[in-house]
Amino acid sequence: MAPSPAGGRKPLMSGNWKMHHNHFEAIQTVQKLSYRLTTADYDAVDVSVHPPFTDLRSVQTVLEGDDVPVALGAQHCHWEDKGAFTGEISPPMLAKLNVTYVIAGHSERRDLFGEDDEMVNRKVRAILAAGMTPIMCVGEHLEEREAGTTDERVSAQVRAGLADVSAGQVGALVIAYEPIWAIGSGRTATPDDAQAVCGVIRGVVSEVAGQEAAETVRIQYGGSVKPTNTAELMAQPDIDGALVGGGSLDPDDFSRIVQYREA
Ligand code: PGA
């Protein structure tokens, strides 16, 4: 597989704020981020921020009002358009706020809120149907890595998550490889290990959706991405971006991650 630039895939650097930043803090964070990022950055990479639901409208207003080319993202959604699902948010509601990317199947949703592969697949299809781009997360637990079943686990998640998604749609979406043991732990997969699994993911995409989809699908790495380790991860041929949690909360750190080319 050709390296990212040769593959023509524009890297996507996404900040997943999880349950951090109220809407006032969110406004300040995107404003500060926008002061630090330059046209050269936006030319080189796509950037998205994924605030909590209560911040989306405020962040949308700042991004659109100030013409900031950072994409608005969400962290989660339901798969139905509407209905009796107390506490849930639907894909069309997000689309109305000009949300571009929606994370589906983050390991915290899978492990803490019982989301399984079938639910993730329903969400991926619903997000696409609403005209947005899913960032579908996959990744293994530490026990699976130690048992040598990482490739098997991640491949099964990719296959299940992409069921009944057309080849064209698969080619346009984003898959985030997030080894669960690396999330919020300060432990990062080595660039070689991360590349190996991202290569496996691209291979599975090729099997289920064809070579063309495999060449265009963007694969992010996530799990303790920091300003100091981004460049070496991004140098890997099958890593096309990063899904950043803790390192995206501070606009100084996140802008340095986005600007990894200068590290
Ligand atoms: P982290 O989280 O960067 O804090 O490890 C990554 C994620 O969960 O998306």
PDB file of C-alpha atoms and ligand atoms in Angstrom, residues 14-18 20 103 106-108 137 176 178-188 220-226 242-249 257, ligand 1:
ATOM      1  CA  SER A  14      -9.944  14.618  15.070  1.00  0.00           C
ATOM      2  CA  GLY A  15     -10.317  15.861  18.628  1.00  0.00           C
ATOM      3  CA  ASN A  16     -12.693  13.734  20.705  1.00  0.00           C
ATOM      4  CA  TRP A  17     -13.417  15.795  23.791  1.00  0.00           C
ATOM      5  CA  LYS A  18     -15.457  13.035  25.448  1.00  0.00           C
ATOM      6  CA  HIS A  20     -15.179  17.510  28.859  1.00  0.00           C
ATOM      7  CA  ILE A 103     -17.873   8.728  15.863  1.00  0.00           C
ATOM      8  CA  HIS A 106     -15.965   4.171  20.384  1.00  0.00           C
ATOM      9  CA  SER A 107     -14.641   1.589  22.847  1.00  0.00           C
ATOM     10  CA  GLU A 108     -16.070   3.600  25.745  1.00  0.00           C
ATOM     11  CA  CYS A 137     -13.823   2.779  15.908  1.00  0.00           C
ATOM     12  CA  ALA A 176     -10.217   4.586  13.714  1.00  0.00           C
ATOM     13  CA  GLU A 178      -7.851   2.426  18.845  1.00  0.00           C
ATOM     14  CA  PRO A 179      -6.161  -0.273  20.917  1.00  0.00           C
ATOM     15  CA  ILE A 180      -8.237  -0.056  24.089  1.00  0.00           C
ATOM     16  CA  TRP A 181      -5.234  -0.476  26.371  1.00  0.00           C
ATOM     17  CA  ALA A 182      -3.713   2.669  24.839  1.00  0.00           C
ATOM     18  CA  ILE A 183      -6.715   4.959  25.410  1.00  0.00           C
ATOM     19  CA  GLY A 184      -6.171   7.486  28.170  1.00  0.00           C
ATOM     20  CA  SER A 185      -3.427   5.271  29.597  1.00  0.00           C
ATOM     21  CA  GLY A 186      -0.376   7.155  28.380  1.00  0.00           C
ATOM     22  CA  ARG A 187       0.645   3.955  26.582  1.00  0.00           C
ATOM     23  CA  THR A 188       0.790   4.296  22.818  1.00  0.00           C
ATOM     24  CA  GLN A 220      -6.858   6.919  11.979  1.00  0.00           C
ATOM     25  CA  TYR A 221      -4.818   5.761  14.928  1.00  0.00           C
ATOM     26  CA  GLY A 222      -6.085   6.652  18.402  1.00  0.00           C
ATOM     27  CA  GLY A 223      -4.769   6.030  21.906  1.00  0.00           C
ATOM     28  CA  SER A 224      -2.572   8.487  23.826  1.00  0.00           C
ATOM     29  CA  VAL A 225      -1.656  10.532  20.763  1.00  0.00           C
ATOM     30  CA  LYS A 226       0.456  13.504  21.881  1.00  0.00           C
ATOM     31  CA  ALA A 242      -5.400  10.538  14.511  1.00  0.00           C
ATOM     32  CA  LEU A 243      -8.376  10.354  16.846  1.00  0.00           C
ATOM     33  CA  VAL A 244      -7.169  12.286  19.858  1.00  0.00           C
ATOM     34  CA  GLY A 245      -8.827  12.342  23.274  1.00  0.00           C
ATOM     35  CA  GLY A 246      -6.881  13.925  26.154  1.00  0.00           C
ATOM     36  CA  GLY A 247      -4.422  15.575  23.769  1.00  0.00           C
ATOM     37  CA  SER A 248      -7.218  17.515  22.052  1.00  0.00           C
ATOM     38  CA  LEU A 249      -8.626  19.282  25.110  1.00  0.00           C
ATOM     39  CA  ILE A 257      -0.674  17.552  16.956  1.00  0.00           C
TER      40      ILE A 257
HETATM   41  P1  PGA B   1      -6.800   9.385  24.371  1.00  0.00           P
HETATM   42  O1  PGA B   1      -8.238   8.935  23.793  1.00  0.00           O
HETATM   43  O2  PGA B   1      -6.135  10.189  23.278  1.00  0.00           O
HETATM   44  O3  PGA B   1      -7.110  10.202  25.584  1.00  0.00           O
HETATM   45  O4  PGA B   1      -6.029   8.136  24.667  1.00  0.00           O
HETATM   46  C1  PGA B   1      -8.393   8.558  22.456  1.00  0.00           C
HETATM   47  C2  PGA B   1      -9.838   8.231  22.195  1.00  0.00           C
HETATM   48  O5  PGA B   1     -10.484   7.613  23.060  1.00  0.00           O
HETATM   49  O6  PGA B   1     -10.384   8.571  21.127  1.00  0.00           O
END
